[in-house]
């Protein structure tokens, strides 16, 4: 018959092994989760334009914008590689000024993105995917850390000075009769009064309008330096 002390010691060893096993298992799962957790990116753009034409046939596409601008800069290419211009202003949509239709927009992305990736792959360069499921992933690789855009009011005086007190550069209202924008002195307000989260009829969303107005202005300012 085993002595009580021996049995207690054996039970303690077994309990310790169980604790170590479960602790190791939990740590391993935590590490696996950390490895597969989506990477937070402020430059993440979700390509899901097809939603406006009905339910998506495939998962939306994650587009890390900075990764592409870095790749283009190394080839001495500019924003115009992906964005069209009209009246010396580039537009945020990919290779188009407006959405024309489901098939047309889908083909623009497929032809533009896959062709570029394929060309780089043939040259032996590091590039993005060319297979459907590697772009349209159900399990997401990234998550957006982007904050809502806004204007730092502490920089307002700097903008006023840069534009020689021409407030109409940024502030305007819409005349329903003439169908034109006009400057109403003394009624300057935030862009969000008219530009909402989503595009409404002929009024661009806050995101699109700010990209067109602000980024184009900053680009022109840099060109003058």
Short mmCIF file of N, CA and C in Angstrom, two decimals, residues 45-202:
data_model
loop_
_atom_site.label_atom_id
_atom_site.label_comp_id
_atom_site.label_asym_id
_atom_site.label_seq_id
_atom_site.Cartn_x
_atom_site.Cartn_y
_atom_site.Cartn_z
N UNK A 45 -8.19 51.42 -47.22
CA UNK A 45 -9.38 51.74 -48.01
C UNK A 45 -10.08 50.43 -48.34
N UNK A 46 -11.37 50.38 -48.07
CA UNK A 46 -12.15 49.19 -48.39
C UNK A 46 -12.83 49.40 -49.75
N UNK A 47 -12.48 48.58 -50.71
CA UNK A 47 -13.08 48.69 -52.05
C UNK A 47 -14.35 47.85 -52.07
N UNK A 48 -15.46 48.53 -51.96
CA UNK A 48 -16.77 47.85 -51.97
C UNK A 48 -17.78 48.64 -52.79
N UNK A 49 -17.27 49.29 -53.85
CA UNK A 49 -18.11 50.14 -54.69
C UNK A 49 -19.31 49.42 -55.29
N UNK A 50 -19.19 48.12 -55.44
CA UNK A 50 -20.27 47.35 -56.07
C UNK A 50 -21.54 47.32 -55.22
N UNK A 51 -21.43 47.70 -53.94
CA UNK A 51 -22.61 47.66 -53.06
C UNK A 51 -23.72 48.57 -53.56
N UNK A 52 -23.35 49.65 -54.25
CA UNK A 52 -24.36 50.58 -54.75
C UNK A 52 -25.19 49.98 -55.87
N UNK A 53 -24.74 48.84 -56.43
CA UNK A 53 -25.47 48.17 -57.50
C UNK A 53 -26.19 46.92 -57.03
N UNK A 54 -26.07 46.62 -55.74
CA UNK A 54 -26.73 45.42 -55.22
C UNK A 54 -25.78 44.63 -54.32
N UNK A 55 -26.23 43.49 -53.82
CA UNK A 55 -25.40 42.67 -52.93
C UNK A 55 -24.07 42.28 -53.58
N UNK A 56 -23.00 42.26 -52.78
CA UNK A 56 -21.69 41.89 -53.31
C UNK A 56 -21.63 40.40 -53.63
N UNK A 57 -21.05 40.07 -54.77
CA UNK A 57 -20.88 38.66 -55.15
C UNK A 57 -19.68 38.05 -54.43
N UNK A 58 -18.69 38.87 -54.12
CA UNK A 58 -17.51 38.42 -53.40
C UNK A 58 -17.20 39.39 -52.28
N UNK A 59 -16.34 38.98 -51.37
CA UNK A 59 -15.98 39.84 -50.24
C UNK A 59 -15.31 41.12 -50.72
N UNK A 60 -15.47 42.20 -49.96
CA UNK A 60 -14.84 43.47 -50.31
C UNK A 60 -13.32 43.33 -50.27
N UNK A 61 -12.64 44.25 -50.93
CA UNK A 61 -11.18 44.18 -51.06
C UNK A 61 -10.52 45.21 -50.15
N UNK A 62 -9.49 44.76 -49.42
CA UNK A 62 -8.72 45.67 -48.58
C UNK A 62 -7.58 46.28 -49.40
N UNK A 63 -7.47 47.60 -49.35
CA UNK A 63 -6.46 48.30 -50.14
C UNK A 63 -5.60 49.16 -49.22
N UNK A 64 -4.36 48.75 -48.92
CA UNK A 64 -3.45 49.57 -48.11
C UNK A 64 -2.83 50.67 -48.98
N UNK A 65 -3.32 51.87 -48.86
CA UNK A 65 -2.95 52.96 -49.76
C UNK A 65 -1.47 53.30 -49.70
N UNK A 66 -0.90 53.39 -48.50
CA UNK A 66 0.50 53.78 -48.37
C UNK A 66 1.45 52.78 -49.03
N UNK A 67 1.09 51.49 -48.97
CA UNK A 67 1.93 50.48 -49.60
C UNK A 67 2.03 50.72 -51.10
N UNK A 68 0.94 51.19 -51.69
CA UNK A 68 0.93 51.44 -53.13
C UNK A 68 1.63 52.75 -53.49
N UNK A 69 1.44 53.80 -52.68
CA UNK A 69 2.14 55.05 -52.97
C UNK A 69 3.65 54.89 -52.80
N UNK A 70 4.06 54.07 -51.82
CA UNK A 70 5.49 53.81 -51.63
C UNK A 70 6.06 53.07 -52.84
N UNK A 71 5.31 52.07 -53.33
CA UNK A 71 5.77 51.30 -54.48
C UNK A 71 5.87 52.18 -55.73
N UNK A 72 4.91 53.07 -55.90
CA UNK A 72 4.92 53.96 -57.06
C UNK A 72 6.06 54.98 -56.99
N UNK A 73 6.32 55.49 -55.78
CA UNK A 73 7.37 56.50 -55.63
C UNK A 73 8.74 55.92 -55.98
N UNK A 74 8.92 54.63 -55.69
CA UNK A 74 10.19 53.97 -56.02
C UNK A 74 10.37 53.85 -57.53
N UNK A 75 9.27 53.92 -58.27
CA UNK A 75 9.32 53.85 -59.73
C UNK A 75 9.20 55.24 -60.36
N UNK A 76 9.28 56.27 -59.49
CA UNK A 76 9.14 57.67 -59.94
C UNK A 76 7.79 57.93 -60.61
N UNK A 77 6.76 57.27 -60.09
CA UNK A 77 5.41 57.47 -60.60
C UNK A 77 4.59 58.29 -59.60
N UNK A 78 3.60 59.01 -60.10
CA UNK A 78 2.83 59.91 -59.26
C UNK A 78 1.41 59.39 -59.03
N UNK A 79 0.59 60.23 -58.39
CA UNK A 79 -0.81 59.88 -58.12
C UNK A 79 -1.60 59.64 -59.39
N UNK A 80 -1.15 60.27 -60.49
CA UNK A 80 -1.85 60.14 -61.76
C UNK A 80 -1.81 58.73 -62.33
N UNK A 81 -0.99 57.87 -61.76
CA UNK A 81 -0.96 56.48 -62.19
C UNK A 81 -2.30 55.81 -61.93
N UNK A 82 -2.97 56.21 -60.85
CA UNK A 82 -4.24 55.60 -60.48
C UNK A 82 -5.42 56.56 -60.54
N UNK A 83 -5.14 57.86 -60.46
CA UNK A 83 -6.21 58.84 -60.40
C UNK A 83 -6.23 59.73 -61.63
N UNK A 84 -7.41 59.92 -62.19
CA UNK A 84 -7.58 60.79 -63.35
C UNK A 84 -7.68 62.24 -62.92
N UNK A 85 -7.40 63.13 -63.84
CA UNK A 85 -7.49 64.56 -63.55
C UNK A 85 -8.48 65.23 -64.51
N UNK A 86 -9.08 66.28 -64.01
CA UNK A 86 -9.97 67.10 -64.83
C UNK A 86 -9.84 68.53 -64.36
N UNK A 87 -9.54 69.42 -65.29
CA UNK A 87 -9.31 70.83 -64.97
C UNK A 87 -8.22 70.98 -63.90
N UNK A 88 -7.12 70.25 -64.10
CA UNK A 88 -5.95 70.30 -63.23
C UNK A 88 -6.23 69.82 -61.81
N UNK A 89 -7.28 69.05 -61.63
CA UNK A 89 -7.57 68.48 -60.32
C UNK A 89 -7.66 66.96 -60.44
N UNK A 90 -6.99 66.26 -59.54
CA UNK A 90 -7.10 64.81 -59.59
C UNK A 90 -8.28 64.39 -58.70
N UNK A 91 -8.91 63.30 -59.07
CA UNK A 91 -10.10 62.82 -58.36
C UNK A 91 -9.79 61.52 -57.62
N UNK A 92 -10.42 61.34 -56.45
CA UNK A 92 -10.08 60.19 -55.59
C UNK A 92 -10.50 58.83 -56.13
N UNK A 93 -11.45 58.77 -57.05
CA UNK A 93 -11.87 57.48 -57.57
C UNK A 93 -10.76 56.85 -58.40
N UNK A 94 -10.73 55.53 -58.43
CA UNK A 94 -9.67 54.82 -59.16
C UNK A 94 -9.95 54.80 -60.66
N UNK A 95 -9.09 55.48 -61.41
CA UNK A 95 -9.12 55.50 -62.88
C UNK A 95 -10.49 55.86 -63.48
N UNK A 96 -11.22 56.72 -62.81
CA UNK A 96 -12.50 57.19 -63.35
C UNK A 96 -12.90 58.46 -62.59
N UNK A 97 -13.77 59.26 -63.21
CA UNK A 97 -14.26 60.47 -62.55
C UNK A 97 -15.58 60.19 -61.85
N UNK A 98 -16.40 59.32 -62.45
CA UNK A 98 -17.69 58.96 -61.86
C UNK A 98 -17.94 57.47 -62.03
N UNK A 99 -18.90 56.97 -61.29
CA UNK A 99 -19.31 55.57 -61.47
C UNK A 99 -20.26 55.48 -62.66
N UNK A 100 -19.95 54.62 -63.60
CA UNK A 100 -20.74 54.53 -64.82
C UNK A 100 -21.67 53.32 -64.84
N UNK A 101 -21.33 52.26 -64.13
CA UNK A 101 -22.15 51.06 -64.12
C UNK A 101 -21.40 49.91 -63.48
N UNK A 102 -22.13 48.90 -63.07
CA UNK A 102 -21.52 47.78 -62.35
C UNK A 102 -20.39 47.12 -63.13
N UNK A 103 -20.67 46.70 -64.37
CA UNK A 103 -19.68 46.00 -65.17
C UNK A 103 -18.48 46.89 -65.47
N UNK A 104 -18.75 48.16 -65.81
CA UNK A 104 -17.67 49.07 -66.16
C UNK A 104 -16.73 49.30 -64.97
N UNK A 105 -17.31 49.55 -63.79
CA UNK A 105 -16.48 49.80 -62.61
C UNK A 105 -15.70 48.56 -62.21
N UNK A 106 -16.34 47.40 -62.27
CA UNK A 106 -15.67 46.15 -61.92
C UNK A 106 -14.49 45.89 -62.86
N UNK A 107 -14.70 46.13 -64.15
CA UNK A 107 -13.63 45.90 -65.13
C UNK A 107 -12.47 46.88 -64.94
N UNK A 108 -12.79 48.10 -64.51
CA UNK A 108 -11.74 49.09 -64.28
C UNK A 108 -10.79 48.59 -63.19
N UNK A 109 -11.36 48.06 -62.12
CA UNK A 109 -10.54 47.53 -61.02
C UNK A 109 -9.77 46.28 -61.46
N UNK A 110 -10.46 45.37 -62.09
CA UNK A 110 -9.81 44.12 -62.50
C UNK A 110 -8.69 44.39 -63.51
N UNK A 111 -8.98 45.20 -64.50
CA UNK A 111 -7.97 45.49 -65.52
C UNK A 111 -6.80 46.27 -64.95
N UNK A 112 -7.11 47.26 -64.13
CA UNK A 112 -6.05 48.11 -63.58
C UNK A 112 -5.19 47.41 -62.54
N UNK A 113 -5.83 46.83 -61.55
CA UNK A 113 -5.09 46.22 -60.44
C UNK A 113 -4.36 44.94 -60.85
N UNK A 114 -5.09 44.02 -61.45
CA UNK A 114 -4.48 42.73 -61.81
C UNK A 114 -3.40 42.92 -62.87
N UNK A 115 -3.63 43.80 -63.81
CA UNK A 115 -2.63 44.03 -64.86
C UNK A 115 -1.33 44.56 -64.26
N UNK A 116 -1.44 45.48 -63.31
CA UNK A 116 -0.25 46.05 -62.68
C UNK A 116 0.49 45.00 -61.86
N UNK A 117 -0.25 44.23 -61.06
CA UNK A 117 0.37 43.17 -60.25
C UNK A 117 1.01 42.11 -61.15
N UNK A 118 0.31 41.73 -62.21
CA UNK A 118 0.82 40.72 -63.12
C UNK A 118 2.09 41.16 -63.82
N UNK A 119 2.13 42.42 -64.23
CA UNK A 119 3.31 42.96 -64.90
C UNK A 119 4.52 42.95 -63.97
N UNK A 120 4.29 43.33 -62.71
CA UNK A 120 5.39 43.34 -61.74
C UNK A 120 5.86 41.92 -61.43
N UNK A 121 4.93 40.99 -61.37
CA UNK A 121 5.29 39.60 -61.08
C UNK A 121 6.14 39.02 -62.21
N UNK A 122 5.81 39.34 -63.46
CA UNK A 122 6.59 38.85 -64.59
C UNK A 122 8.02 39.39 -64.55
N UNK A 123 8.19 40.57 -63.96
CA UNK A 123 9.52 41.16 -63.85
C UNK A 123 10.28 40.65 -62.62
N UNK A 124 9.60 39.78 -61.85
CA UNK A 124 10.24 39.24 -60.66
C UNK A 124 10.22 40.19 -59.48
N UNK A 125 9.35 41.19 -59.55
CA UNK A 125 9.26 42.18 -58.47
C UNK A 125 8.23 41.75 -57.43
N UNK A 126 8.42 42.19 -56.19
CA UNK A 126 7.45 41.91 -55.13
C UNK A 126 6.18 42.70 -55.41
N UNK A 127 5.05 42.03 -55.35
CA UNK A 127 3.80 42.69 -55.70
C UNK A 127 2.63 42.06 -54.99
N UNK A 128 1.45 42.56 -55.28
CA UNK A 128 0.23 42.06 -54.66
C UNK A 128 -0.34 40.86 -55.40
N UNK A 129 -1.47 40.35 -54.95
CA UNK A 129 -2.06 39.13 -55.53
C UNK A 129 -2.66 39.36 -56.91
N UNK A 130 -2.79 38.25 -57.64
CA UNK A 130 -3.46 38.28 -58.93
C UNK A 130 -4.62 37.28 -58.96
N UNK A 131 -4.76 36.49 -57.90
CA UNK A 131 -5.85 35.52 -57.81
C UNK A 131 -7.04 36.16 -57.09
N UNK A 132 -8.23 35.78 -57.52
CA UNK A 132 -9.47 36.38 -56.99
C UNK A 132 -9.57 36.31 -55.46
N UNK A 133 -9.42 35.10 -54.91
CA UNK A 133 -9.64 34.91 -53.48
C UNK A 133 -8.55 35.52 -52.61
N UNK A 134 -7.43 35.89 -53.21
CA UNK A 134 -6.39 36.55 -52.43
C UNK A 134 -6.65 38.04 -52.28
N UNK A 135 -7.53 38.57 -53.12
CA UNK A 135 -7.98 39.96 -52.97
C UNK A 135 -9.30 40.00 -52.22
N UNK A 136 -10.22 39.15 -52.66
CA UNK A 136 -11.55 39.08 -52.03
C UNK A 136 -11.50 38.08 -50.88
N UNK A 137 -10.85 38.46 -49.78
CA UNK A 137 -10.67 37.56 -48.64
C UNK A 137 -11.83 37.68 -47.66
N UNK A 138 -12.33 36.52 -47.22
CA UNK A 138 -13.35 36.53 -46.18
C UNK A 138 -12.73 36.88 -44.83
N UNK A 139 -11.55 36.32 -44.56
CA UNK A 139 -10.84 36.63 -43.33
C UNK A 139 -9.95 37.85 -43.59
N UNK A 140 -10.25 38.94 -42.92
CA UNK A 140 -9.58 40.19 -43.19
C UNK A 140 -8.19 40.25 -42.57
N UNK A 141 -7.28 40.88 -43.30
CA UNK A 141 -5.89 41.01 -42.85
C UNK A 141 -5.67 42.32 -42.10
N UNK A 142 -6.49 43.33 -42.42
CA UNK A 142 -6.31 44.64 -41.82
C UNK A 142 -7.60 45.13 -41.17
N UNK A 143 -7.45 46.13 -40.32
CA UNK A 143 -8.59 46.84 -39.76
C UNK A 143 -8.26 48.32 -39.78
N UNK A 144 -9.26 49.15 -39.96
CA UNK A 144 -9.02 50.59 -40.10
C UNK A 144 -8.86 51.27 -38.74
N UNK A 145 -7.84 52.10 -38.64
CA UNK A 145 -7.64 52.91 -37.44
C UNK A 145 -7.83 54.38 -37.76
N UNK A 146 -8.44 54.64 -38.91
CA UNK A 146 -8.65 56.02 -39.37
C UNK A 146 -9.63 56.75 -38.46
N UNK A 147 -9.31 57.99 -38.17
CA UNK A 147 -10.20 58.84 -37.38
C UNK A 147 -11.03 59.70 -38.33
N UNK A 148 -12.16 60.15 -37.85
CA UNK A 148 -13.02 61.01 -38.68
C UNK A 148 -12.26 62.27 -39.04
N UNK A 149 -12.35 62.67 -40.32
CA UNK A 149 -11.61 63.84 -40.77
C UNK A 149 -12.23 65.11 -40.19
N UNK A 150 -11.41 66.09 -40.04
CA UNK A 150 -11.87 67.37 -39.51
C UNK A 150 -10.81 68.43 -39.74
N UNK A 151 -11.17 69.65 -39.54
CA UNK A 151 -10.26 70.77 -39.76
C UNK A 151 -9.80 71.32 -38.42
N UNK A 152 -8.49 71.38 -38.22
CA UNK A 152 -7.93 71.92 -37.00
C UNK A 152 -8.10 73.44 -37.02
N UNK A 153 -8.98 73.94 -36.20
CA UNK A 153 -9.28 75.38 -36.23
C UNK A 153 -8.09 76.24 -35.85
N UNK A 154 -7.11 75.65 -35.17
CA UNK A 154 -5.92 76.43 -34.83
C UNK A 154 -5.11 76.79 -36.07
N UNK A 155 -5.38 76.09 -37.18
CA UNK A 155 -4.68 76.35 -38.44
C UNK A 155 -5.46 77.28 -39.37
N UNK A 156 -6.61 77.76 -38.90
CA UNK A 156 -7.46 78.58 -39.76
C UNK A 156 -6.76 79.86 -40.20
N UNK A 157 -6.07 80.52 -39.26
CA UNK A 157 -5.39 81.78 -39.60
C UNK A 157 -4.32 81.55 -40.67
N UNK A 158 -3.66 80.41 -40.59
CA UNK A 158 -2.62 80.09 -41.59
C UNK A 158 -3.24 79.94 -42.97
N UNK A 159 -4.41 79.33 -43.04
CA UNK A 159 -5.08 79.15 -44.33
C UNK A 159 -5.60 80.49 -44.86
N UNK A 160 -6.10 81.33 -43.98
CA UNK A 160 -6.58 82.66 -44.40
C UNK A 160 -5.43 83.46 -45.00
N UNK A 161 -4.28 83.40 -44.35
CA UNK A 161 -3.11 84.13 -44.85
C UNK A 161 -2.63 83.56 -46.19
N UNK A 162 -2.60 82.23 -46.30
CA UNK A 162 -2.12 81.59 -47.52
C UNK A 162 -3.01 81.93 -48.71
N UNK A 163 -4.31 82.12 -48.46
CA UNK A 163 -5.25 82.41 -49.55
C UNK A 163 -5.58 83.89 -49.63
N UNK A 164 -4.76 84.70 -48.99
CA UNK A 164 -4.90 86.16 -49.08
C UNK A 164 -6.31 86.62 -48.73
N UNK A 165 -6.83 86.03 -47.66
CA UNK A 165 -8.15 86.39 -47.13
C UNK A 165 -9.30 86.17 -48.12
N UNK A 166 -9.10 85.27 -49.07
CA UNK A 166 -10.17 84.93 -50.01
C UNK A 166 -10.96 83.76 -49.43
N UNK A 167 -11.90 84.08 -48.57
CA UNK A 167 -12.66 83.06 -47.85
C UNK A 167 -13.47 82.16 -48.79
N UNK A 168 -13.80 82.69 -49.97
CA UNK A 168 -14.60 81.92 -50.92
C UNK A 168 -13.85 80.70 -51.46
N UNK A 169 -12.54 80.64 -51.22
CA UNK A 169 -11.77 79.48 -51.64
C UNK A 169 -12.31 78.20 -51.00
N UNK A 170 -12.75 78.33 -49.75
CA UNK A 170 -13.27 77.16 -49.03
C UNK A 170 -14.75 77.26 -48.70
N UNK A 171 -15.22 78.46 -48.46
CA UNK A 171 -16.61 78.64 -48.01
C UNK A 171 -17.52 79.04 -49.17
N UNK A 172 -18.60 78.32 -49.32
CA UNK A 172 -19.56 78.66 -50.36
C UNK A 172 -20.93 78.08 -50.02
N UNK A 173 -21.93 78.59 -50.70
CA UNK A 173 -23.29 78.05 -50.60
C UNK A 173 -23.79 77.77 -52.01
N UNK A 174 -24.91 77.08 -52.09
CA UNK A 174 -25.43 76.68 -53.40
C UNK A 174 -26.72 77.42 -53.69
N UNK A 175 -26.75 78.07 -54.87
CA UNK A 175 -27.94 78.80 -55.29
C UNK A 175 -28.83 77.87 -56.12
N UNK A 176 -30.00 77.56 -55.59
CA UNK A 176 -30.91 76.64 -56.27
C UNK A 176 -31.40 77.20 -57.61
N UNK A 177 -31.50 78.52 -57.74
CA UNK A 177 -32.00 79.13 -58.97
C UNK A 177 -30.96 79.09 -60.09
N UNK A 178 -29.75 79.54 -59.76
CA UNK A 178 -28.71 79.59 -60.78
C UNK A 178 -27.96 78.27 -60.92
N UNK A 179 -28.17 77.37 -59.93
CA UNK A 179 -27.47 76.08 -59.91
C UNK A 179 -25.96 76.26 -59.85
N UNK A 180 -25.54 77.29 -59.12
CA UNK A 180 -24.11 77.57 -58.99
C UNK A 180 -23.74 77.83 -57.53
N UNK A 181 -22.46 77.69 -57.24
CA UNK A 181 -21.96 78.00 -55.91
C UNK A 181 -21.69 79.49 -55.80
N UNK A 182 -21.88 80.05 -54.62
CA UNK A 182 -21.58 81.46 -54.41
C UNK A 182 -21.08 81.67 -52.99
N UNK A 183 -20.40 82.78 -52.78
CA UNK A 183 -19.86 83.10 -51.46
C UNK A 183 -20.79 84.06 -50.74
N UNK A 184 -21.22 83.67 -49.56
CA UNK A 184 -22.11 84.51 -48.75
C UNK A 184 -21.31 85.07 -47.59
N UNK A 185 -20.86 86.29 -47.71
CA UNK A 185 -20.02 86.92 -46.68
C UNK A 185 -20.76 86.98 -45.34
N UNK A 186 -20.09 86.59 -44.32
CA UNK A 186 -20.69 86.61 -42.98
C UNK A 186 -21.45 85.34 -42.64
N UNK A 187 -21.59 84.44 -43.61
CA UNK A 187 -22.33 83.19 -43.36
C UNK A 187 -21.42 81.96 -43.52
N UNK A 188 -20.13 82.17 -43.30
CA UNK A 188 -19.17 81.07 -43.44
C UNK A 188 -19.47 79.98 -42.40
N UNK A 189 -19.59 78.78 -42.87
CA UNK A 189 -19.88 77.68 -41.96
C UNK A 189 -19.08 76.45 -42.30
N UNK A 190 -19.23 75.42 -41.51
CA UNK A 190 -18.50 74.18 -41.75
C UNK A 190 -19.00 73.48 -43.01
N UNK A 191 -18.11 72.76 -43.65
CA UNK A 191 -18.45 72.04 -44.88
C UNK A 191 -19.54 70.99 -44.63
N UNK A 192 -19.62 70.51 -43.39
CA UNK A 192 -20.56 69.45 -43.06
C UNK A 192 -22.02 69.91 -43.09
N UNK A 193 -22.24 71.22 -43.20
CA UNK A 193 -23.62 71.69 -43.32
C UNK A 193 -24.28 71.10 -44.57
N UNK A 194 -23.48 70.96 -45.63
CA UNK A 194 -24.01 70.43 -46.90
C UNK A 194 -23.44 69.06 -47.25
N UNK A 195 -22.15 68.87 -46.98
CA UNK A 195 -21.49 67.62 -47.34
C UNK A 195 -21.63 66.62 -46.20
N UNK A 196 -22.46 65.62 -46.42
CA UNK A 196 -22.75 64.64 -45.39
C UNK A 196 -21.81 63.43 -45.50
N UNK A 197 -22.10 62.41 -44.70
CA UNK A 197 -21.26 61.21 -44.68
C UNK A 197 -21.28 60.49 -46.03
N UNK A 198 -22.46 60.46 -46.66
CA UNK A 198 -22.61 59.80 -47.96
C UNK A 198 -23.01 60.81 -49.02
N UNK A 199 -22.64 60.55 -50.27
CA UNK A 199 -23.02 61.43 -51.37
C UNK A 199 -24.53 61.45 -51.52
N UNK A 200 -25.11 62.64 -51.67
CA UNK A 200 -26.55 62.80 -51.81
C UNK A 200 -26.84 63.58 -53.08
N UNK A 201 -27.41 62.89 -54.05
CA UNK A 201 -27.71 63.48 -55.36
C UNK A 201 -26.43 64.09 -55.94
N UNK A 202 -26.40 65.43 -56.11
CA UNK A 202 -25.24 66.08 -56.71
C UNK A 202 -24.26 66.62 -55.66
#
